[in-house]
mmCIF file of C-alpha atoms and ligand atoms in Angstrom:
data_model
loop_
_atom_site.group_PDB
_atom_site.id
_atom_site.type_symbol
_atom_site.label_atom_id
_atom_site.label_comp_id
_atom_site.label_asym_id
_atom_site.label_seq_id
_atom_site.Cartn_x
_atom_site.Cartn_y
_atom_site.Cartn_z
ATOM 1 C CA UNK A 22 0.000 0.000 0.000
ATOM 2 C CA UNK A 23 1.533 3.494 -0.941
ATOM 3 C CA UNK A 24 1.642 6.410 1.551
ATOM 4 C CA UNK A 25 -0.734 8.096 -0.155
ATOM 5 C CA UNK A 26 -3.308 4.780 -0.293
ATOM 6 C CA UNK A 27 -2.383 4.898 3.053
ATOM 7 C CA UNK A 28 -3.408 7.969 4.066
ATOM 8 C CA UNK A 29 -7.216 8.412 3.058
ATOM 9 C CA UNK A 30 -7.317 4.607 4.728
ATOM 10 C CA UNK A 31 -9.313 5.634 8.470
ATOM 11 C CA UNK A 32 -7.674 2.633 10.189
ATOM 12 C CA UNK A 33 -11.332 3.080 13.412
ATOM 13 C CA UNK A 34 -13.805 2.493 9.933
ATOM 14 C CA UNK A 35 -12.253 -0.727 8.767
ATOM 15 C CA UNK A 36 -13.503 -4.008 10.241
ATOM 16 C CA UNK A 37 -10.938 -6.588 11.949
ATOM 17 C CA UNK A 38 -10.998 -8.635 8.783
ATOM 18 C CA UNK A 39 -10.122 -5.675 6.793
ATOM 19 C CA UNK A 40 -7.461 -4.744 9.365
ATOM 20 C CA UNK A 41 -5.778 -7.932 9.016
ATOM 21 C CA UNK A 42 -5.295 -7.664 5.379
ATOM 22 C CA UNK A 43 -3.645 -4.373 5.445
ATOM 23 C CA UNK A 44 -1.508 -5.540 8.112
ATOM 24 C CA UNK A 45 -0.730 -8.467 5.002
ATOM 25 C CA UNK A 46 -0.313 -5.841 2.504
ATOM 26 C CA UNK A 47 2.020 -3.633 5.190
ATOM 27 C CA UNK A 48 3.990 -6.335 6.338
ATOM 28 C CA UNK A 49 4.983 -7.237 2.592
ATOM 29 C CA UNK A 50 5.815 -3.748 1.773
ATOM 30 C CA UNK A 51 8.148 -3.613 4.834
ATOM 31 C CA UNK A 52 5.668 -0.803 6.299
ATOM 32 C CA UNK A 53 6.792 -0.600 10.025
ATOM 33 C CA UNK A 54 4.900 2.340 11.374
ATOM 34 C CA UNK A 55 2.080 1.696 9.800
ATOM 35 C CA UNK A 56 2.119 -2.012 11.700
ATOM 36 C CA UNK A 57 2.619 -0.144 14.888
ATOM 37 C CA UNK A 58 -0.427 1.523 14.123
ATOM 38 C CA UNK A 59 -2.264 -1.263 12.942
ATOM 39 C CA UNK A 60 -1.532 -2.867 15.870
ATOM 40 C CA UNK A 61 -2.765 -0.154 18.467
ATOM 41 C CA UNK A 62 -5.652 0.078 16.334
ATOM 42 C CA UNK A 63 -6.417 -3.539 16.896
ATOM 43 C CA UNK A 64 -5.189 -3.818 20.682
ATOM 44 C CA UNK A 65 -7.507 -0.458 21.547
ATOM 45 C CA UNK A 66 -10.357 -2.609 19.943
ATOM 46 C CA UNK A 67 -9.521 -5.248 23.085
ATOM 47 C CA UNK A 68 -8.566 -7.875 20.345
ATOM 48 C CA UNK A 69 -6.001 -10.275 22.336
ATOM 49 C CA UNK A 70 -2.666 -10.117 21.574
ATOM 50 C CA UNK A 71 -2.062 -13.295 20.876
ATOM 51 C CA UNK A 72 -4.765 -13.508 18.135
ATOM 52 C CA UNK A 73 -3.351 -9.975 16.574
ATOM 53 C CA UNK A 74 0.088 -11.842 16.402
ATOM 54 C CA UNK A 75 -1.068 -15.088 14.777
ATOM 55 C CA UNK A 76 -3.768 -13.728 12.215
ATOM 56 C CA UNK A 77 -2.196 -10.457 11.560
ATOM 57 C CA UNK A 78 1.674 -10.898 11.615
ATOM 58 C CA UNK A 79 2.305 -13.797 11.520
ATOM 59 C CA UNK A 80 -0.111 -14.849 8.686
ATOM 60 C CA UNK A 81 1.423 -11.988 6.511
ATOM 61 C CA UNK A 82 4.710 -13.254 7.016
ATOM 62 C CA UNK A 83 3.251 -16.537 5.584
ATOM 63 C CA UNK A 84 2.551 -14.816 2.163
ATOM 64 C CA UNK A 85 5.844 -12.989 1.997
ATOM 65 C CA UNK A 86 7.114 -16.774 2.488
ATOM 66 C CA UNK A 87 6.140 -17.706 -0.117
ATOM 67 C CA UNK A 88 6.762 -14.954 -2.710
ATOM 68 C CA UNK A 89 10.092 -15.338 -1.665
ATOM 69 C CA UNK A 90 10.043 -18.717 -2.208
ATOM 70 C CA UNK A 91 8.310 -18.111 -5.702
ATOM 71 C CA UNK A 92 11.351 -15.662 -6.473
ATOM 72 C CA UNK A 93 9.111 -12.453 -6.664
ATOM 73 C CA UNK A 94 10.658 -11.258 -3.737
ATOM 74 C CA UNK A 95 14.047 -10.702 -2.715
ATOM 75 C CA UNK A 96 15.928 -10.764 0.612
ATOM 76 C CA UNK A 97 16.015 -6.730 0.908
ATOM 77 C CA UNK A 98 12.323 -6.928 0.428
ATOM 78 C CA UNK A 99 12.074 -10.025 3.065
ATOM 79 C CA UNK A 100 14.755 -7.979 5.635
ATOM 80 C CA UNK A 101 12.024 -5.179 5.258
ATOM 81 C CA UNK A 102 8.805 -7.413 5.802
ATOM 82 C CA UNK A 103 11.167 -8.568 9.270
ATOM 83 C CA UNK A 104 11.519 -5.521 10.398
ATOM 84 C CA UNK A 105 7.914 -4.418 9.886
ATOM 85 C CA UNK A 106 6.978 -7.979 11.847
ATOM 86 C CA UNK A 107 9.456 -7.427 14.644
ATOM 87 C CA UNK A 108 7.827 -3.725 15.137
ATOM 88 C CA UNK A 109 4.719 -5.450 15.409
ATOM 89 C CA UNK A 110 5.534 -7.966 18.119
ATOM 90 C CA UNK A 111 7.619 -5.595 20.375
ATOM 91 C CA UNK A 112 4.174 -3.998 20.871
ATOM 92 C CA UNK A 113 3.104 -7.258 21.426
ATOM 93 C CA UNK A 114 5.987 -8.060 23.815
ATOM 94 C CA UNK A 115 4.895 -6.585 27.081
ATOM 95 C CA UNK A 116 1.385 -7.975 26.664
ATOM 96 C CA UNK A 117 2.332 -11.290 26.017
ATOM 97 C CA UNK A 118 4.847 -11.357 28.788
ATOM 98 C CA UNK A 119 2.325 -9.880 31.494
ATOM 99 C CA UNK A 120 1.521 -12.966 33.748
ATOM 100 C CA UNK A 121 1.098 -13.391 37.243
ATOM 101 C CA UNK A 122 1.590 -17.132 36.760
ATOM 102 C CA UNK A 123 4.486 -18.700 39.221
ATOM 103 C CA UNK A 124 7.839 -19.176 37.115
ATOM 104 C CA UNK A 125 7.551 -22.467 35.598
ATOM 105 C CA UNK A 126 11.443 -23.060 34.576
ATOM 106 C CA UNK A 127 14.210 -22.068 32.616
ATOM 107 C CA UNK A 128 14.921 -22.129 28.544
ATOM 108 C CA UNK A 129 18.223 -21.256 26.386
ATOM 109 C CA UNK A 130 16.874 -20.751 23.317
ATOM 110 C CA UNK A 131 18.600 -19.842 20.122
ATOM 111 C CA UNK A 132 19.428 -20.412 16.383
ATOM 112 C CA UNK A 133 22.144 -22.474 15.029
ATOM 113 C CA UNK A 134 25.024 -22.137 13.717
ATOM 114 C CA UNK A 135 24.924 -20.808 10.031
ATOM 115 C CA UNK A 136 21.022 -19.755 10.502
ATOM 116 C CA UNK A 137 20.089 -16.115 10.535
ATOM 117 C CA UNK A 138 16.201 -16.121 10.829
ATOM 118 C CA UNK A 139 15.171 -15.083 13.911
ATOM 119 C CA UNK A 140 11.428 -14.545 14.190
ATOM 120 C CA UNK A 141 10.166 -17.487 15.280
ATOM 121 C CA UNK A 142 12.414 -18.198 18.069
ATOM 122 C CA UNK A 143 11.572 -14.687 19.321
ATOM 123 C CA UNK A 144 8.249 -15.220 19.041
ATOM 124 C CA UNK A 145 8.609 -18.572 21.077
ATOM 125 C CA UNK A 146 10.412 -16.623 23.331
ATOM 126 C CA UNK A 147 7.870 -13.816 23.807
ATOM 127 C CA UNK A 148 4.759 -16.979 24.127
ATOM 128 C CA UNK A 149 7.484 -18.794 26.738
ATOM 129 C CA UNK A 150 7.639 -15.653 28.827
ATOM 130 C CA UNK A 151 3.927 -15.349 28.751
ATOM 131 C CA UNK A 152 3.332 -18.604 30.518
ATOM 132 C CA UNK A 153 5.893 -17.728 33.133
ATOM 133 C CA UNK A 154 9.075 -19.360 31.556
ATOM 134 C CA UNK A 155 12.521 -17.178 32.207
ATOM 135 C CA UNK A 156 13.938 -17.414 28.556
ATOM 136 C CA UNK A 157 17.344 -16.497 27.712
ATOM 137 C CA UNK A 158 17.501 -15.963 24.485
ATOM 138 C CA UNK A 159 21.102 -16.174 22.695
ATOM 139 C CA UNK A 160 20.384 -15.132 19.479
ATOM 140 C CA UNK A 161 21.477 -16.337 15.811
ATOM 141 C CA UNK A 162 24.082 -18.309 14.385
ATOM 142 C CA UNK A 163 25.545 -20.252 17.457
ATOM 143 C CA UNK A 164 27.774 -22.853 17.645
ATOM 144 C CA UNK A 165 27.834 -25.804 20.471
ATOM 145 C CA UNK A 166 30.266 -23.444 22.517
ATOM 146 C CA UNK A 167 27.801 -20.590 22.365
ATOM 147 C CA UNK A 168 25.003 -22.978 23.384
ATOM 148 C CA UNK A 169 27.213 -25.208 26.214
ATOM 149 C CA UNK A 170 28.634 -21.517 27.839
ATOM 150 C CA UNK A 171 24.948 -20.059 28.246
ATOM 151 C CA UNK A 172 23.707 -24.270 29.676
ATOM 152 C CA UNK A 173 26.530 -23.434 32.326
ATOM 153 C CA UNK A 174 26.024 -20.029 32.845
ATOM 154 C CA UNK A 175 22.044 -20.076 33.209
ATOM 155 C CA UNK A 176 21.408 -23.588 34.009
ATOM 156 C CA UNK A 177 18.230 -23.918 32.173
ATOM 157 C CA UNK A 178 15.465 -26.612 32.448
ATOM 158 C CA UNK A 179 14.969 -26.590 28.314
ATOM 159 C CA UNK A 180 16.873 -26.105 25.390
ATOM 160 C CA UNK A 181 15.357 -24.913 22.935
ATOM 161 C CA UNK A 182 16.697 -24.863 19.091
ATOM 162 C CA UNK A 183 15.607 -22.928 15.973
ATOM 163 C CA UNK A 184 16.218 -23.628 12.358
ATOM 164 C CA UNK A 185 14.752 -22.037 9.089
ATOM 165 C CA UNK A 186 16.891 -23.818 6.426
ATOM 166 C CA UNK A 187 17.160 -27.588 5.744
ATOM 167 C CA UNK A 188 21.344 -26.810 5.285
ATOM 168 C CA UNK A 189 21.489 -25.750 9.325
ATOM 169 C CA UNK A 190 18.602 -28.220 10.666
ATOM 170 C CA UNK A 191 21.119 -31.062 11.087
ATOM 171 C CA UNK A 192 23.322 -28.812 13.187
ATOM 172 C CA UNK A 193 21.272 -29.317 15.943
ATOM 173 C CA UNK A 194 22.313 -33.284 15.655
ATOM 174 C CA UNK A 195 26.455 -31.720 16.732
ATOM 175 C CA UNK A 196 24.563 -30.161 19.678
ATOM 176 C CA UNK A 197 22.890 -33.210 20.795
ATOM 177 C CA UNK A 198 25.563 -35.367 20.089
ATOM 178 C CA UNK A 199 28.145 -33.089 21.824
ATOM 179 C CA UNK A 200 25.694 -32.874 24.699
ATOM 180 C CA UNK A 201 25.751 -37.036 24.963
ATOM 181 C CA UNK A 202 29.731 -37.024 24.805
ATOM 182 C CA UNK A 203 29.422 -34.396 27.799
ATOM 183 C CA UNK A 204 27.512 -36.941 29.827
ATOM 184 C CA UNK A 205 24.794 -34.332 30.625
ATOM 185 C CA UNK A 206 22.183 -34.926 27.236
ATOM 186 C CA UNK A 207 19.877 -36.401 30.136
ATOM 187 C CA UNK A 208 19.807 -33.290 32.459
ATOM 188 C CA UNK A 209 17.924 -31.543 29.891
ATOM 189 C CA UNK A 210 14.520 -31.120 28.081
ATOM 190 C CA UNK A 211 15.713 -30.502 24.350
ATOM 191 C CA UNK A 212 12.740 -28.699 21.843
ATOM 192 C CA UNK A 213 13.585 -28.326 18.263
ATOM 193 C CA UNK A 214 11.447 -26.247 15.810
ATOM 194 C CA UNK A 215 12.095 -24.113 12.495
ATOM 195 C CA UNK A 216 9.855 -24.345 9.783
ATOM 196 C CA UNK A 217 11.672 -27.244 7.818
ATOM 197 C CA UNK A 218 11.204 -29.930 10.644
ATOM 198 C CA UNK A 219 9.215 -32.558 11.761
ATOM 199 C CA UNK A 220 8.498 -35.424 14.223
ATOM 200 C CA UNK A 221 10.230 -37.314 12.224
ATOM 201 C CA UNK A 222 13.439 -35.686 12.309
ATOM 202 C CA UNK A 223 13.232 -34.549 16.164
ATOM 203 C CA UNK A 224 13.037 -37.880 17.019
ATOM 204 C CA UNK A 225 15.625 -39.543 15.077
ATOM 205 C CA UNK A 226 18.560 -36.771 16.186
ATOM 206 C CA UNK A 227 16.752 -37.420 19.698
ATOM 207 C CA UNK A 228 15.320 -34.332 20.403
ATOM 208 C CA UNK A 229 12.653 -34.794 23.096
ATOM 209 C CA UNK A 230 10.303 -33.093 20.672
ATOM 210 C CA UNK A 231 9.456 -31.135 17.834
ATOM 211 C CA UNK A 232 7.235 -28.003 18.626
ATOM 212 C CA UNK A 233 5.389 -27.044 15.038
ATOM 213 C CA UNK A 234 4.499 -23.312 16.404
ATOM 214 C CA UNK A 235 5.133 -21.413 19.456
ATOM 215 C CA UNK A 236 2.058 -22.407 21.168
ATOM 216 C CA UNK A 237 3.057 -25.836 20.892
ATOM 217 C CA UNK A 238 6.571 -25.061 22.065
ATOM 218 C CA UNK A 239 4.570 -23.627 25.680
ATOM 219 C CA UNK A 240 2.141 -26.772 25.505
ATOM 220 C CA UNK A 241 5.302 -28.627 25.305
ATOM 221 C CA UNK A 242 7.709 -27.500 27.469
ATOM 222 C CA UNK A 243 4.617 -27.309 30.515
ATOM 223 C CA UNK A 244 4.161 -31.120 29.605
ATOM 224 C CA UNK A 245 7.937 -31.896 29.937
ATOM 225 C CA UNK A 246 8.130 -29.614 33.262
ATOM 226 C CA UNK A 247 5.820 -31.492 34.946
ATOM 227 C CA UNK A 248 7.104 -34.930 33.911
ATOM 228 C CA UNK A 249 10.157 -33.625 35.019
ATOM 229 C CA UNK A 250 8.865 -32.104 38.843
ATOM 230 C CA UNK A 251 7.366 -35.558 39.386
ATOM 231 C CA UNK A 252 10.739 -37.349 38.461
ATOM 232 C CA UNK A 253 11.981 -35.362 41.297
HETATM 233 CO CO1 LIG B 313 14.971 -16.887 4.686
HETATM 234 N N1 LIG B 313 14.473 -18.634 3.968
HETATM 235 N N2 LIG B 313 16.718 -17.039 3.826
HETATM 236 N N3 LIG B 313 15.222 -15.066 5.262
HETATM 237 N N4 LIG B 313 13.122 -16.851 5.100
HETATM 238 C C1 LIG B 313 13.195 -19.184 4.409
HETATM 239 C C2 LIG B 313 13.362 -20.023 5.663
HETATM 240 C C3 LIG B 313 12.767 -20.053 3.130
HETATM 241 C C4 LIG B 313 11.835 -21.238 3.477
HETATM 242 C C5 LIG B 313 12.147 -19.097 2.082
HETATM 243 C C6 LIG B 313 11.644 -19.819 0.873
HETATM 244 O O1 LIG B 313 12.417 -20.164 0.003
HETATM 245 N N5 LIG B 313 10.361 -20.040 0.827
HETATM 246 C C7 LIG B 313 14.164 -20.498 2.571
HETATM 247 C C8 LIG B 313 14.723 -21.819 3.122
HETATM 248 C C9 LIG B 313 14.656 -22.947 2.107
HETATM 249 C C10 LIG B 313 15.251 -24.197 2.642
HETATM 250 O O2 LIG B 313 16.107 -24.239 3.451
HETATM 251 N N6 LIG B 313 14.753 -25.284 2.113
HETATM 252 C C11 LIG B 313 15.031 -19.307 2.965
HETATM 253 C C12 LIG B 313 16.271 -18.991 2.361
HETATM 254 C C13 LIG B 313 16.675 -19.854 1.178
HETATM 255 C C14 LIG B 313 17.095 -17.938 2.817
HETATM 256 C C15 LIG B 313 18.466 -17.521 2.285
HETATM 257 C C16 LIG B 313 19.426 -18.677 1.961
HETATM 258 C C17 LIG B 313 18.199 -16.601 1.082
HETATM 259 C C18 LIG B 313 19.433 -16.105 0.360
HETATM 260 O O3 LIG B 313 20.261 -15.460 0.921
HETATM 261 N N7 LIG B 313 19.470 -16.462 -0.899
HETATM 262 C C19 LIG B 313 19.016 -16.643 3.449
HETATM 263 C C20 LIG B 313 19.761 -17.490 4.498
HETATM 264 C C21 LIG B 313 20.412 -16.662 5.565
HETATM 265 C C22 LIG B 313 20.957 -17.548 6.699
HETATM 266 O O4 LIG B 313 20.222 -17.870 7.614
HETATM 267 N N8 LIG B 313 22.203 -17.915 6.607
HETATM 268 C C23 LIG B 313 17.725 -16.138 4.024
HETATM 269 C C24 LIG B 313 17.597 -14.889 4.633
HETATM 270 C C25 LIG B 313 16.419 -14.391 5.150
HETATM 271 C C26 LIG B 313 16.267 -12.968 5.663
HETATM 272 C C27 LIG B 313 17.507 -12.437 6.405
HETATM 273 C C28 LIG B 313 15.962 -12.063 4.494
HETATM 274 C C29 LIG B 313 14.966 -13.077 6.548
HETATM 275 C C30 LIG B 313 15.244 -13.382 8.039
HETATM 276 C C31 LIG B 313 15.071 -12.181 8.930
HETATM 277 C C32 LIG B 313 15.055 -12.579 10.388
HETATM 278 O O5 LIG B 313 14.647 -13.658 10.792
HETATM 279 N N9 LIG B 313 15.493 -11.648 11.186
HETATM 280 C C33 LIG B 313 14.308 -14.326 5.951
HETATM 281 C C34 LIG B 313 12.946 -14.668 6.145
HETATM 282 C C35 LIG B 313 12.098 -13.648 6.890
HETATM 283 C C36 LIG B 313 12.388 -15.889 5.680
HETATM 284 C C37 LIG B 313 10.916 -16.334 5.649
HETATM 285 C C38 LIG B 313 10.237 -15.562 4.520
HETATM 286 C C39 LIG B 313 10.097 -16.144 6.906
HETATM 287 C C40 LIG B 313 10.667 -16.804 8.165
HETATM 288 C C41 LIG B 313 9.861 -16.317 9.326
HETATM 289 O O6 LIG B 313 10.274 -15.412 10.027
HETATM 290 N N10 LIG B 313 8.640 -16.876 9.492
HETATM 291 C C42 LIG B 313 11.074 -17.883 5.362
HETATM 292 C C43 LIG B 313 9.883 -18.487 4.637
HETATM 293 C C44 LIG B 313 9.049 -19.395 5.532
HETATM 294 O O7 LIG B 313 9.458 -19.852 6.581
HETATM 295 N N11 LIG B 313 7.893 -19.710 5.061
HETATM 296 C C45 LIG B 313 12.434 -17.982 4.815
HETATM 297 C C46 LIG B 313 7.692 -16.450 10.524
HETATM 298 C C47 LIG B 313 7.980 -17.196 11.819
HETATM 299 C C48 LIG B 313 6.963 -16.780 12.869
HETATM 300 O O8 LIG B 313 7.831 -18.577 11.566
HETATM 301 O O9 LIG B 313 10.314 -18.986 11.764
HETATM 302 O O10 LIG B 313 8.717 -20.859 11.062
HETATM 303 P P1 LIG B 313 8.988 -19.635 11.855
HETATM 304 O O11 LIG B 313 8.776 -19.986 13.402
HETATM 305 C C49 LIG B 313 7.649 -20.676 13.913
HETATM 306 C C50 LIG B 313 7.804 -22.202 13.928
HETATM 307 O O12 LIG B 313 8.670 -22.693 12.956
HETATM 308 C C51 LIG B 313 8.219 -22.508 15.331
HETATM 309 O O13 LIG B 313 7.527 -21.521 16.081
HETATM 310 C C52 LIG B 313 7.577 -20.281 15.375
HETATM 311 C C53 LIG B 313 6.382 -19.451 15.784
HETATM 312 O O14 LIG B 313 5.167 -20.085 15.536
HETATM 313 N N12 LIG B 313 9.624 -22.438 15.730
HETATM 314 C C54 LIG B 313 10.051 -23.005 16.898
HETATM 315 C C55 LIG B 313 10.680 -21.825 15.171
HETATM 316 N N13 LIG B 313 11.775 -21.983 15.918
HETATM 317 C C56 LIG B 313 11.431 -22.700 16.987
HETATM 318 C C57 LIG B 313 12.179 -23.144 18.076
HETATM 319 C C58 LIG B 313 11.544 -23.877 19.048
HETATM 320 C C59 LIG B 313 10.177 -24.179 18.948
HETATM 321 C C60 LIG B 313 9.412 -23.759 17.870
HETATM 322 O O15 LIG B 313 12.304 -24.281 20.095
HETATM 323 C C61 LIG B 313 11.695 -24.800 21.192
#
């Protein structure tokens, strides 16, 4: 949408629907104030966060997917549609995060080495938070070092890994692997996810388990904290 489209569009007269698909059209053109607006304009309507996030952002980022994937898009276009998403969800952020539920345990999460999408484990981060998780998140493109020095600094219950591209995925397989030769691969819950995985492939690098979407990853993680409390 132009600026000038833009501006004779009266973000109060348009219905949540309609809202949505300009916050599509926005996020593809890499439009990050008008997100921020877009996104008051839907939280001072008392939509939920959560629902904002998933059928707003995170849906448009689904159709810039795959116009990059279709080559009609390029990665200055896609770096523009990220920042435009990431303006959205630090709006998003606080809201998410507000809980007054007990802390439920601890997650190092990051993406590995080689792998420079970070969205989606910030977004997992943000839902973690939410349901009373204390996530450290380390970022892109680390290597078993950066993940072993923030296990012993932090001493987390989870680790979680991202990974967007089918050339990094098996990089979390070194991770496990070096966390077997370490002796301490039982002492913690491992979660994989990144768009390019599956059951299938958690399982057989022996991951605990695959989360498809952040609200899985929460679902997940609670299950695996209480099978873990009752262990002892
Ligand atoms: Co990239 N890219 N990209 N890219 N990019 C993909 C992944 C791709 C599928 C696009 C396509 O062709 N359709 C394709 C990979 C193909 C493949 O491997 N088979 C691709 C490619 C090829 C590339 C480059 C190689 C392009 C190039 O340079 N020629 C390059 C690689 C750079 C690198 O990493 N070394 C590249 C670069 C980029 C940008 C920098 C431009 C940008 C990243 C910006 C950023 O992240 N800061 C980018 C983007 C934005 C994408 C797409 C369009 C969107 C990814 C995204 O943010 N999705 C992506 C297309 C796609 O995935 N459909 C694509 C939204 C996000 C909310 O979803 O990340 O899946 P997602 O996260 C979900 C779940 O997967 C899950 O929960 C999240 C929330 O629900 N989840 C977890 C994720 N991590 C988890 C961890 C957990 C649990 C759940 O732990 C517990």
């Amino acid at each position: 949408m132009s600026e000038d489209e833009q501006d004779e569009i009266i973000l109060e007269e348009l219905s949540l629907e309609e809202l949505y698909e300009l916050m599509h059209e926005d996020l593809y053109d890499g439009y990050a104030e008008e997100i921020e607006e877009e996104v008051h304009e839907a939280l001072g309507r008392g939509v939920q966060p959560y629902d904002i996030l998933t059928y707003g952002l995170v849906a448009g980022m689904d159709i810039v997917g795959v116009d990059f994937r279709d080559g009609i898009l390029f990665v200055p276009e896609v770096l523009m549609a990220a920042k435009a998403m990431k303006a959205g969800m630090a709006i998003l952020r606080p809201l998410l995060a507000e809980t007054g539920a007990p802390k439920m345990g601890t997650m190092v999460i990051g993406t590995v080495k080689g792998d420079i999408h970070d969205i989606g484990q910030n977004l997992v981060s943000m839902m973690m938070e939410g349901a009373g998780f204390e996530v450290i998140n380390i970022g892109i493109n680390n290597s078993v070092e950066d993940y072993f020095a923030a296990i012993k600094e932090h001493n987390p219950d989870i680790l979680g890994m991202s990974a967007l591209l089918t050339t990094t995925m098996p990089y979390m397989r070194v991770v496990i692997n070096a966390l077997k030769e370490e002796g301490t691969r039982d002492d913690i819950i491992v979660l994989v996810g990144g768009a390019p995985l599956n059951e299938a492939f958690a399982e057989d690098i022996e991951a605990d388990a695959y989360c498809r979407d952040a609200a899985v990853a929460v679902e997940t993680a609670k299950k695996f904290m209480a099978i873990r409390k009752t262990k002892g």
